């Protein structure tokens, strides 16, 4: 097949030029890089080269022609055996040699995992008879960090007020005393700055846990999270890693106003390259934060201020690690599936308890990981209950709820006996006033109402 | 009408803003007669453990080693042997030939985009020689000289620019956004100055791990306006981080001259003072000065005395990129009249002064590197160029490296795509 050679543009403004001289004639065999012609503009003379192997079949514009428009076909080249030649070349091309020896020249250490990887595997079962300890979410998160820091000296914590003050919400309580100021680092007030520093430290072979005082402040830092951390592996063609954890409270607290009450789960969950985790219980918070710290990918770990003080049973195990990407059925049921995550799970469970009194057995799914999303667990439950409600403490539009609805529509349509309902916050910036705030945030009554709607009750 | 508009204020002069304007616009006669040429060899070389306040004058002066006659003079003269100087010259010539070749390749449609570093070759090559080969570099997009000085294969770099089957970034990055882990060369970011805090973070990690490698970062003078630049400096200062931070002040950020980044009122090196960081202002077209300053900063960092901010004063001779036509906003002859000259000519002149070089050898070396670049281009182009069909990474590779382990939904999408492709019979 003949390849058309076109008049090239020498500069962004060039529209035409002079074909000064042909250096080949019809019938000549050319290799890539061979100079075919010289082309002149008012600015410069350029050598025009062959791109492919081939034979010149025809020169369409004679030498000396002025005013040849950019894009005009000036010659035809017959490609020789287009499949075979490049393939042969490819194998002949030497693999680029690293400039230095492997050991010395691995600046971004992707070290062998010295602990079991927290993969997208099956959840380990807690052995029968394991002692359960009532633990707050706050303590569970701290324990997770402390255990990983003891196990792996690459792990360190950094953020505003994490050291001397023991954390703005006391999540890092005791860490400075145990691990010292080299591994529990108070930072200047620049989220953008320490997100970049953390990203760089992860590239440099450490395992940073970057605490945002709240994820509202991570708006400053989102460029590093999305444009750097989430893209490091991909943009380097798999050469580099950025195993950083960004963690902190997310979502509404109590009367901290519109700028401090936002749920960023849908924002981060939209981004390929990020793992996004939003646990509800203390046991999940601990098991998933440990998994997040061990994860080779960057993780956004979304906590909830209102959950910090709540207590849950946590299994007393030496190494309680949970798989990333696995939802949990936290209450089994047969009539309807309620899907939620983070603080919404508590509302779903409360609603399910009340619904049981009215004879509706609701199954409650805690998504736990939002990216990658465990569609299978959601769809399997839907195939049994045929009805679904999604509960989310956050805005309704382009939300995790929207995503669950889309999955149910695309892949669970035949299982649906009623349209899936979402129960979310009102679609407004969260008001400060207590009465308005209460009215704007998702609540148990709303969940019950939606469940009855899909059950036609 | 509000009360502020009332008659009582009518005698006050109206407020005004200053909008920076470059000295010359297209059509103006370029005349650098009032450029105060800093004297070569005149700046002292302080001990590398000096407190930043004790060397405050260095941020306003300019470290220069090569004088007008091409002699190396003064306390910053690194005293490099002629073989090393010839290697540096060869590498700068290689960068230039590489740029010329790939700039033309873009005009021929072999790639969509290219960025030349013409006129700034010394800032990368000089630094590469002063750093250890495994010190971690966080470059901006005009430091391909680092890779070339570290012996990285030219064809490998070209494969990235052509985004072909040999591209180690698997066709995912814009041209010139190289990434070479084995060369301690971090993935170039398209977002400005993000590499600055990342380099500081990397260097902090190196120190925490008890390693001996330092980090080095580069950004343009325009990018110093970004928040990242300032965040990096505060961290570098507070924790006395072993990092060398370089600003390549090439006078132009696309069409905005350096005044828009604050260059009219002070120097860029002076940004260091407010942070308590050692600052050096350097003739970036004098490769011996670039080498000496980077070596000074590297010694300071390695010895635990903290970071250095270096301003390399240079000139962007070409457009910002192949998408830019600088003749629309600055006179074309400005590059030829730039008072600090051309870094390649200046090093060649120095070698000639030493009796170690002549025009004949220079011409031979130029021809040699042009041939080397041409050979590399042939090797790279054989693996594909922009838009020539299927000599690229297989399409299923786009699902790789998103996560450490491919999640199920990506496996499904990949399998679906392959099935559709197969069914289409292509």
PDB file of N, CA, C and O in Angstrom, chain A residues 9-10 13 32 34 47 49 52 86 89 96 99 107-108 119 186 190 192-193 197 203-206 223-224 227-228 233-235 237 239 241 274 297, chain B residues 101 104 107-108 136 150 156 169-170 172-173 179 181 186 191 197-198 202 205 209 213 228 231 239 325 378 382 391 398 400-405:
ATOM      1  N   UNK A   9       4.413  21.001   8.209  1.00  0.00           N
ATOM      2  CA  UNK A   9       4.393  22.358   8.760  1.00  0.00           C
ATOM      3  C   UNK A   9       5.635  22.559   9.604  1.00  0.00           C
ATOM      4  O   UNK A   9       5.912  21.792  10.510  1.00  0.00           O
ATOM      5  N   UNK A  10       6.415  23.586   9.282  1.00  0.00           N
ATOM      6  CA  UNK A  10       7.650  23.862  10.022  1.00  0.00           C
ATOM      7  C   UNK A  10       7.403  24.603  11.317  1.00  0.00           C
ATOM      8  O   UNK A  10       8.168  24.523  12.259  1.00  0.00           O
ATOM      9  N   UNK A  13       2.674  28.612  12.442  1.00  0.00           N
ATOM     10  CA  UNK A  13       2.063  29.615  11.562  1.00  0.00           C
ATOM     11  C   UNK A  13       2.281  29.313  10.077  1.00  0.00           C
ATOM     12  O   UNK A  13       1.713  29.955   9.215  1.00  0.00           O
ATOM     13  N   UNK A  32      13.948   4.493   7.229  1.00  0.00           N
ATOM     14  CA  UNK A  32      13.521   5.588   8.104  1.00  0.00           C
ATOM     15  C   UNK A  32      14.690   6.500   8.407  1.00  0.00           C
ATOM     16  O   UNK A  32      15.792   6.028   8.709  1.00  0.00           O
ATOM     17  N   UNK A  34      16.133   8.530   6.275  1.00  0.00           N
ATOM     18  CA  UNK A  34      16.795   8.998   5.055  1.00  0.00           C
ATOM     19  C   UNK A  34      16.185  10.333   4.630  1.00  0.00           C
ATOM     20  O   UNK A  34      14.966  10.508   4.658  1.00  0.00           O
ATOM     21  N   UNK A  47      15.238  19.423   6.493  1.00  0.00           N
ATOM     22  CA  UNK A  47      15.362  18.145   5.796  1.00  0.00           C
ATOM     23  C   UNK A  47      14.099  17.344   6.038  1.00  0.00           C
ATOM     24  O   UNK A  47      13.628  17.230   7.162  1.00  0.00           O
ATOM     25  N   UNK A  49      12.364  13.792   5.996  1.00  0.00           N
ATOM     26  CA  UNK A  49      12.885  12.430   6.073  1.00  0.00           C
ATOM     27  C   UNK A  49      11.821  11.365   5.890  1.00  0.00           C
ATOM     28  O   UNK A  49      10.644  11.600   6.134  1.00  0.00           O
ATOM     29  N   UNK A  52       9.238   5.480   7.170  1.00  0.00           N
ATOM     30  CA  UNK A  52       9.197   4.018   7.078  1.00  0.00           C
ATOM     31  C   UNK A  52      10.147   3.505   6.014  1.00  0.00           C
ATOM     32  O   UNK A  52      10.603   4.249   5.158  1.00  0.00           O
ATOM     33  N   UNK A  86       8.648  -4.157  10.640  1.00  0.00           N
ATOM     34  CA  UNK A  86       8.690  -3.578  11.986  1.00  0.00           C
ATOM     35  C   UNK A  86       8.869  -4.639  13.063  1.00  0.00           C
ATOM     36  O   UNK A  86       9.571  -4.422  14.035  1.00  0.00           O
ATOM     37  N   UNK A  89      12.403  -5.548  13.325  1.00  0.00           N
ATOM     38  CA  UNK A  89      13.131  -4.438  13.950  1.00  0.00           C
ATOM     39  C   UNK A  89      12.916  -4.428  15.451  1.00  0.00           C
ATOM     40  O   UNK A  89      13.817  -4.174  16.215  1.00  0.00           O
ATOM     41  N   UNK A  96      16.631  -1.090  26.404  1.00  0.00           N
ATOM     42  CA  UNK A  96      17.437  -0.019  26.985  1.00  0.00           C
ATOM     43  C   UNK A  96      18.113  -0.496  28.255  1.00  0.00           C
ATOM     44  O   UNK A  96      17.489  -1.070  29.134  1.00  0.00           O
ATOM     45  N   UNK A  99      21.372   2.409  33.478  1.00  0.00           N
ATOM     46  CA  UNK A  99      22.686   3.028  33.520  1.00  0.00           C
ATOM     47  C   UNK A  99      23.533   2.544  34.688  1.00  0.00           C
ATOM     48  O   UNK A  99      24.727   2.638  34.662  1.00  0.00           O
ATOM     49  N   UNK A 107      15.870   3.852  43.006  1.00  0.00           N
ATOM     50  CA  UNK A 107      15.648   4.971  43.911  1.00  0.00           C
ATOM     51  C   UNK A 107      14.290   4.919  44.590  1.00  0.00           C
ATOM     52  O   UNK A 107      14.132   5.378  45.690  1.00  0.00           O
ATOM     53  N   UNK A 108      13.309   4.403  43.873  1.00  0.00           N
ATOM     54  CA  UNK A 108      11.986   4.332  44.474  1.00  0.00           C
ATOM     55  C   UNK A 108      11.772   2.870  44.838  1.00  0.00           C
ATOM     56  O   UNK A 108      11.480   2.046  44.000  1.00  0.00           O
ATOM     57  N   UNK A 119      -4.998  -8.221  49.569  1.00  0.00           N
ATOM     58  CA  UNK A 119      -5.478  -8.193  48.196  1.00  0.00           C
ATOM     59  C   UNK A 119      -6.994  -8.205  48.183  1.00  0.00           C
ATOM     60  O   UNK A 119      -7.652  -8.109  49.199  1.00  0.00           O
ATOM     61  N   UNK A 186       4.567  16.662  63.190  1.00  0.00           N
ATOM     62  CA  UNK A 186       3.717  17.851  63.063  1.00  0.00           C
ATOM     63  C   UNK A 186       4.165  18.650  61.849  1.00  0.00           C
ATOM     64  O   UNK A 186       5.355  18.882  61.660  1.00  0.00           O
ATOM     65  N   UNK A 190      -0.140  23.521  55.704  1.00  0.00           N
ATOM     66  CA  UNK A 190      -0.237  23.569  54.252  1.00  0.00           C
ATOM     67  C   UNK A 190      -0.597  22.169  53.754  1.00  0.00           C
ATOM     68  O   UNK A 190       0.269  21.326  53.546  1.00  0.00           O
ATOM     69  N   UNK A 192      -1.718  21.291  50.952  1.00  0.00           N
ATOM     70  CA  UNK A 192      -1.122  21.118  49.631  1.00  0.00           C
ATOM     71  C   UNK A 192       0.328  20.687  49.777  1.00  0.00           C
ATOM     72  O   UNK A 192       0.809  19.779  49.096  1.00  0.00           O
ATOM     73  N   UNK A 193       0.994  21.344  50.716  1.00  0.00           N
ATOM     74  CA  UNK A 193       2.405  21.043  50.932  1.00  0.00           C
ATOM     75  C   UNK A 193       2.608  19.642  51.460  1.00  0.00           C
ATOM     76  O   UNK A 193       3.367  18.858  50.889  1.00  0.00           O
ATOM     77  N   UNK A 197       4.507  16.383  50.091  1.00  0.00           N
ATOM     78  CA  UNK A 197       5.622  15.783  50.829  1.00  0.00           C
ATOM     79  C   UNK A 197       5.350  14.290  51.038  1.00  0.00           C
ATOM     80  O   UNK A 197       6.232  13.445  50.837  1.00  0.00           O
ATOM     81  N   UNK A 203       6.964   7.885  47.215  1.00  0.00           N
ATOM     82  CA  UNK A 203       7.790   7.612  46.047  1.00  0.00           C
ATOM     83  C   UNK A 203       9.202   7.243  46.487  1.00  0.00           C
ATOM     84  O   UNK A 203       9.903   6.493  45.807  1.00  0.00           O
ATOM     85  N   UNK A 204       9.620   7.793  47.612  1.00  0.00           N
ATOM     86  CA  UNK A 204      10.974   7.561  48.127  1.00  0.00           C
ATOM     87  C   UNK A 204      11.084   6.306  48.971  1.00  0.00           C
ATOM     88  O   UNK A 204      12.098   6.105  49.633  1.00  0.00           O
ATOM     89  N   UNK A 205      10.048   5.485  49.007  1.00  0.00           N
ATOM     90  CA  UNK A 205      10.182   4.184  49.643  1.00  0.00           C
ATOM     91  C   UNK A 205       9.619   4.090  51.052  1.00  0.00           C
ATOM     92  O   UNK A 205       9.764   3.060  51.695  1.00  0.00           O
ATOM     93  N   UNK A 206       9.011   5.169  51.559  1.00  0.00           N
ATOM     94  CA  UNK A 206       8.381   5.079  52.870  1.00  0.00           C
ATOM     95  C   UNK A 206       6.884   4.799  52.708  1.00  0.00           C
ATOM     96  O   UNK A 206       6.371   4.725  51.604  1.00  0.00           O
ATOM     97  N   UNK A 223      -4.914  18.085  44.276  1.00  0.00           N
ATOM     98  CA  UNK A 223      -4.069  17.975  43.081  1.00  0.00           C
ATOM     99  C   UNK A 223      -3.025  16.869  43.264  1.00  0.00           C
ATOM    100  O   UNK A 223      -2.807  16.060  42.370  1.00  0.00           O
ATOM    101  N   UNK A 224      -2.399  16.846  44.450  1.00  0.00           N
ATOM    102  CA  UNK A 224      -1.403  15.800  44.693  1.00  0.00           C
ATOM    103  C   UNK A 224      -2.041  14.419  44.768  1.00  0.00           C
ATOM    104  O   UNK A 224      -1.469  13.434  44.322  1.00  0.00           O
ATOM    105  N   UNK A 227      -3.708  14.078  40.815  1.00  0.00           N
ATOM    106  CA  UNK A 227      -2.803  14.231  39.675  1.00  0.00           C
ATOM    107  C   UNK A 227      -1.435  13.600  39.883  1.00  0.00           C
ATOM    108  O   UNK A 227      -0.721  13.356  38.921  1.00  0.00           O
ATOM    109  N   UNK A 228      -1.055  13.386  41.126  1.00  0.00           N
ATOM    110  CA  UNK A 228       0.260  12.773  41.354  1.00  0.00           C
ATOM    111  C   UNK A 228       0.127  11.355  41.916  1.00  0.00           C
ATOM    112  O   UNK A 228       0.489  10.391  41.260  1.00  0.00           O
ATOM    113  N   UNK A 233       1.905   5.194  39.365  1.00  0.00           N
ATOM    114  CA  UNK A 233       2.118   3.864  38.800  1.00  0.00           C
ATOM    115  C   UNK A 233       1.881   3.898  37.286  1.00  0.00           C
ATOM    116  O   UNK A 233       2.728   3.471  36.489  1.00  0.00           O
ATOM    117  N   UNK A 234       0.757   4.467  36.904  1.00  0.00           N
ATOM    118  CA  UNK A 234       0.352   4.438  35.486  1.00  0.00           C
ATOM    119  C   UNK A 234       1.271   5.284  34.613  1.00  0.00           C
ATOM    120  O   UNK A 234       1.744   4.836  33.575  1.00  0.00           O
ATOM    121  N   UNK A 235       1.523   6.520  35.061  1.00  0.00           N
ATOM    122  CA  UNK A 235       2.306   7.426  34.218  1.00  0.00           C
ATOM    123  C   UNK A 235       3.758   6.995  34.091  1.00  0.00           C
ATOM    124  O   UNK A 235       4.434   7.389  33.149  1.00  0.00           O
ATOM    125  N   UNK A 237       4.571   4.009  33.656  1.00  0.00           N
ATOM    126  CA  UNK A 237       4.552   2.731  32.962  1.00  0.00           C
ATOM    127  C   UNK A 237       4.821   1.574  33.906  1.00  0.00           C
ATOM    128  O   UNK A 237       5.400   0.568  33.517  1.00  0.00           O
ATOM    129  N   UNK A 239       6.755   1.654  36.587  1.00  0.00           N
ATOM    130  CA  UNK A 239       8.087   1.665  37.224  1.00  0.00           C
ATOM    131  C   UNK A 239       8.047   2.149  38.662  1.00  0.00           C
ATOM    132  O   UNK A 239       8.849   1.736  39.475  1.00  0.00           O
ATOM    133  N   UNK A 241       5.950   3.640  42.313  1.00  0.00           N
ATOM    134  CA  UNK A 241       4.774   3.430  43.148  1.00  0.00           C
ATOM    135  C   UNK A 241       4.596   4.612  44.090  1.00  0.00           C
ATOM    136  O   UNK A 241       5.540   5.337  44.379  1.00  0.00           O
ATOM    137  N   UNK A 274      -6.873   5.276  42.545  1.00  0.00           N
ATOM    138  CA  UNK A 274      -7.044   5.447  43.987  1.00  0.00           C
ATOM    139  C   UNK A 274      -7.835   4.278  44.558  1.00  0.00           C
ATOM    140  O   UNK A 274      -8.793   3.815  43.937  1.00  0.00           O
ATOM    141  N   UNK A 297      -0.911   0.648  46.456  1.00  0.00           N
ATOM    142  CA  UNK A 297      -1.591   1.754  45.778  1.00  0.00           C
ATOM    143  C   UNK A 297      -1.876   2.883  46.767  1.00  0.00           C
ATOM    144  O   UNK A 297      -1.971   2.654  47.966  1.00  0.00           O
TER     145      UNK A 297
ATOM    146  N   UNK B 101      16.412  17.425  16.273  1.00  0.00           N
ATOM    147  CA  UNK B 101      15.851  16.269  15.575  1.00  0.00           C
ATOM    148  C   UNK B 101      14.369  16.083  15.919  1.00  0.00           C
ATOM    149  O   UNK B 101      13.529  15.879  15.050  1.00  0.00           O
ATOM    150  N   UNK B 104      11.984  18.786  14.673  1.00  0.00           N
ATOM    151  CA  UNK B 104      11.645  18.525  13.266  1.00  0.00           C
ATOM    152  C   UNK B 104      10.671  17.363  13.153  1.00  0.00           C
ATOM    153  O   UNK B 104       9.749  17.386  12.350  1.00  0.00           O
ATOM    154  N   UNK B 107       7.299  18.535  13.552  1.00  0.00           N
ATOM    155  CA  UNK B 107       6.800  19.247  12.373  1.00  0.00           C
ATOM    156  C   UNK B 107       6.432  18.282  11.252  1.00  0.00           C
ATOM    157  O   UNK B 107       5.639  18.601  10.383  1.00  0.00           O
ATOM    158  N   UNK B 108       7.035  17.104  11.307  1.00  0.00           N
ATOM    159  CA  UNK B 108       6.712  16.098  10.287  1.00  0.00           C
ATOM    160  C   UNK B 108       5.597  15.168  10.731  1.00  0.00           C
ATOM    161  O   UNK B 108       5.313  14.185  10.060  1.00  0.00           O
ATOM    162  N   UNK B 136      18.454  11.342  43.496  1.00  0.00           N
ATOM    163  CA  UNK B 136      17.135  11.291  42.848  1.00  0.00           C
ATOM    164  C   UNK B 136      16.779  12.645  42.255  1.00  0.00           C
ATOM    165  O   UNK B 136      16.750  13.654  42.953  1.00  0.00           O
ATOM    166  N   UNK B 150      23.451  10.958  32.217  1.00  0.00           N
ATOM    167  CA  UNK B 150      23.529   9.695  32.966  1.00  0.00           C
ATOM    168  C   UNK B 150      23.572   8.484  32.033  1.00  0.00           C
ATOM    169  O   UNK B 150      23.426   7.340  32.480  1.00  0.00           O
ATOM    170  N   UNK B 156      15.646   5.160  23.601  1.00  0.00           N
ATOM    171  CA  UNK B 156      14.605   4.915  24.603  1.00  0.00           C
ATOM    172  C   UNK B 156      13.806   6.192  24.862  1.00  0.00           C
ATOM    173  O   UNK B 156      12.578   6.166  24.970  1.00  0.00           O
ATOM    174  N   UNK B 169       6.743   4.051  29.048  1.00  0.00           N
ATOM    175  CA  UNK B 169       5.545   4.560  29.716  1.00  0.00           C
ATOM    176  C   UNK B 169       4.274   4.032  29.050  1.00  0.00           C
ATOM    177  O   UNK B 169       3.174   4.455  29.382  1.00  0.00           O
ATOM    178  N   UNK B 170       4.453   3.112  28.095  1.00  0.00           N
ATOM    179  CA  UNK B 170       3.346   2.385  27.489  1.00  0.00           C
ATOM    180  C   UNK B 170       2.296   3.306  26.868  1.00  0.00           C
ATOM    181  O   UNK B 170       1.088   3.052  26.947  1.00  0.00           O
ATOM    182  N   UNK B 172       1.314   6.303  27.716  1.00  0.00           N
ATOM    183  CA  UNK B 172       0.382   6.951  28.642  1.00  0.00           C
ATOM    184  C   UNK B 172       0.720   8.394  28.942  1.00  0.00           C
ATOM    185  O   UNK B 172      -0.053   9.096  29.570  1.00  0.00           O
ATOM    186  N   UNK B 173       1.882   8.811  28.542  1.00  0.00           N
ATOM    187  CA  UNK B 173       2.329  10.134  28.936  1.00  0.00           C
ATOM    188  C   UNK B 173       2.546  11.015  27.721  1.00  0.00           C
ATOM    189  O   UNK B 173       2.920  10.534  26.652  1.00  0.00           O
ATOM    190  N   UNK B 179      10.268   9.062  32.244  1.00  0.00           N
ATOM    191  CA  UNK B 179      10.303   8.448  33.564  1.00  0.00           C
ATOM    192  C   UNK B 179      11.320   7.324  33.479  1.00  0.00           C
ATOM    193  O   UNK B 179      11.209   6.473  32.616  1.00  0.00           O
ATOM    194  N   UNK B 181      13.256   5.030  36.187  1.00  0.00           N
ATOM    195  CA  UNK B 181      13.558   4.680  37.563  1.00  0.00           C
ATOM    196  C   UNK B 181      15.023   4.294  37.747  1.00  0.00           C
ATOM    197  O   UNK B 181      15.667   4.709  38.704  1.00  0.00           O
ATOM    198  N   UNK B 186      12.690  10.915  38.117  1.00  0.00           N
ATOM    199  CA  UNK B 186      11.284  10.698  38.416  1.00  0.00           C
ATOM    200  C   UNK B 186      10.383  11.095  37.239  1.00  0.00           C
ATOM    201  O   UNK B 186      10.748  11.900  36.418  1.00  0.00           O
ATOM    202  N   UNK B 191       1.730  18.999  35.721  1.00  0.00           N
ATOM    203  CA  UNK B 191       1.251  20.043  36.628  1.00  0.00           C
ATOM    204  C   UNK B 191       2.458  20.722  37.233  1.00  0.00           C
ATOM    205  O   UNK B 191       3.331  20.071  37.776  1.00  0.00           O
ATOM    206  N   UNK B 197       7.593  19.851  46.276  1.00  0.00           N
ATOM    207  CA  UNK B 197       7.359  19.184  47.569  1.00  0.00           C
ATOM    208  C   UNK B 197       7.634  17.694  47.499  1.00  0.00           C
ATOM    209  O   UNK B 197       8.047  17.094  48.497  1.00  0.00           O
ATOM    210  N   UNK B 198       7.435  17.083  46.350  1.00  0.00           N
ATOM    211  CA  UNK B 198       7.702  15.640  46.244  1.00  0.00           C
ATOM    212  C   UNK B 198       9.191  15.353  46.413  1.00  0.00           C
ATOM    213  O   UNK B 198       9.575  14.388  47.068  1.00  0.00           O
ATOM    214  N   UNK B 202      10.714  13.153  49.235  1.00  0.00           N
ATOM    215  CA  UNK B 202      11.601  12.024  48.912  1.00  0.00           C
ATOM    216  C   UNK B 202      12.890  12.131  49.724  1.00  0.00           C
ATOM    217  O   UNK B 202      13.370  11.149  50.293  1.00  0.00           O
ATOM    218  N   UNK B 205      12.330  11.230  53.241  1.00  0.00           N
ATOM    219  CA  UNK B 205      12.260   9.773  53.356  1.00  0.00           C
ATOM    220  C   UNK B 205      13.667   9.178  53.339  1.00  0.00           C
ATOM    221  O   UNK B 205      13.982   8.267  54.111  1.00  0.00           O
ATOM    222  N   UNK B 209      15.139   7.044  56.380  1.00  0.00           N
ATOM    223  CA  UNK B 209      15.596   5.671  56.159  1.00  0.00           C
ATOM    224  C   UNK B 209      17.090   5.501  56.438  1.00  0.00           C
ATOM    225  O   UNK B 209      17.594   4.385  56.382  1.00  0.00           O
ATOM    226  N   UNK B 213      21.450   9.043  49.732  1.00  0.00           N
ATOM    227  CA  UNK B 213      21.137   9.748  48.494  1.00  0.00           C
ATOM    228  C   UNK B 213      20.339  11.013  48.768  1.00  0.00           C
ATOM    229  O   UNK B 213      19.394  10.991  49.557  1.00  0.00           O
ATOM    230  N   UNK B 228       2.950  25.155  45.642  1.00  0.00           N
ATOM    231  CA  UNK B 228       3.855  24.030  45.870  1.00  0.00           C
ATOM    232  C   UNK B 228       5.290  24.476  46.110  1.00  0.00           C
ATOM    233  O   UNK B 228       6.005  23.889  46.912  1.00  0.00           O
ATOM    234  N   UNK B 231       5.418  25.714  49.700  1.00  0.00           N
ATOM    235  CA  UNK B 231       5.273  24.604  50.647  1.00  0.00           C
ATOM    236  C   UNK B 231       6.573  23.813  50.726  1.00  0.00           C
ATOM    237  O   UNK B 231       7.004  23.400  51.801  1.00  0.00           O
ATOM    238  N   UNK B 239      12.849  21.189  58.392  1.00  0.00           N
ATOM    239  CA  UNK B 239      13.473  19.902  58.730  1.00  0.00           C
ATOM    240  C   UNK B 239      14.902  19.789  58.187  1.00  0.00           C
ATOM    241  O   UNK B 239      15.494  18.717  58.225  1.00  0.00           O
ATOM    242  N   UNK B 325       4.627  29.998  19.259  1.00  0.00           N
ATOM    243  CA  UNK B 325       5.358  30.804  18.282  1.00  0.00           C
ATOM    244  C   UNK B 325       5.843  32.070  18.981  1.00  0.00           C
ATOM    245  O   UNK B 325       5.111  33.048  19.089  1.00  0.00           O
ATOM    246  N   UNK B 378      16.469   6.452  14.032  1.00  0.00           N
ATOM    247  CA  UNK B 378      16.105   5.317  13.165  1.00  0.00           C
ATOM    248  C   UNK B 378      15.654   4.127  13.989  1.00  0.00           C
ATOM    249  O   UNK B 378      14.647   3.491  13.685  1.00  0.00           O
ATOM    250  N   UNK B 382      11.744   2.889  13.991  1.00  0.00           N
ATOM    251  CA  UNK B 382      11.433   1.526  13.542  1.00  0.00           C
ATOM    252  C   UNK B 382      10.425   0.876  14.469  1.00  0.00           C
ATOM    253  O   UNK B 382       9.759  -0.089  14.102  1.00  0.00           O
ATOM    254  N   UNK B 391       1.846  -0.173  15.748  1.00  0.00           N
ATOM    255  CA  UNK B 391       3.146  -0.350  16.388  1.00  0.00           C
ATOM    256  C   UNK B 391       3.169   0.404  17.725  1.00  0.00           C
ATOM    257  O   UNK B 391       3.978   1.274  17.981  1.00  0.00           O
ATOM    258  N   UNK B 398      -3.695  -0.836  28.560  1.00  0.00           N
ATOM    259  CA  UNK B 398      -4.184   0.383  29.213  1.00  0.00           C
ATOM    260  C   UNK B 398      -4.863   0.095  30.546  1.00  0.00           C
ATOM    261  O   UNK B 398      -5.074   0.988  31.349  1.00  0.00           O
ATOM    262  N   UNK B 400      -3.492  -1.929  32.718  1.00  0.00           N
ATOM    263  CA  UNK B 400      -2.425  -2.282  33.652  1.00  0.00           C
ATOM    264  C   UNK B 400      -1.928  -1.051  34.391  1.00  0.00           C
ATOM    265  O   UNK B 400      -2.032   0.064  33.895  1.00  0.00           O
ATOM    266  N   UNK B 401      -1.362  -1.289  35.567  1.00  0.00           N
ATOM    267  CA  UNK B 401      -0.719  -0.243  36.377  1.00  0.00           C
ATOM    268  C   UNK B 401      -1.692   0.807  36.903  1.00  0.00           C
ATOM    269  O   UNK B 401      -1.281   1.880  37.336  1.00  0.00           O
ATOM    270  N   UNK B 402      -2.995   0.552  36.794  1.00  0.00           N
ATOM    271  CA  UNK B 402      -3.927   1.459  37.463  1.00  0.00           C
ATOM    272  C   UNK B 402      -3.847   1.177  38.960  1.00  0.00           C
ATOM    273  O   UNK B 402      -3.767   2.091  39.778  1.00  0.00           O
ATOM    274  N   UNK B 403      -3.859  -0.116  39.284  1.00  0.00           N
ATOM    275  CA  UNK B 403      -3.665  -0.556  40.656  1.00  0.00           C
ATOM    276  C   UNK B 403      -2.594  -1.644  40.668  1.00  0.00           C
ATOM    277  O   UNK B 403      -2.280  -2.225  39.632  1.00  0.00           O
ATOM    278  N   UNK B 404      -2.083  -1.935  41.852  1.00  0.00           N
ATOM    279  CA  UNK B 404      -1.091  -2.994  41.999  1.00  0.00           C
ATOM    280  C   UNK B 404      -1.659  -4.324  41.478  1.00  0.00           C
ATOM    281  O   UNK B 404      -0.999  -5.049  40.760  1.00  0.00           O
ATOM    282  N   UNK B 405      -2.897  -4.622  41.869  1.00  0.00           N
ATOM    283  CA  UNK B 405      -3.571  -5.813  41.352  1.00  0.00           C
ATOM    284  C   UNK B 405      -4.800  -5.352  40.595  1.00  0.00           C
ATOM    285  O   UNK B 405      -5.538  -4.492  41.077  1.00  0.00           O
TER     286      UNK B 405
END
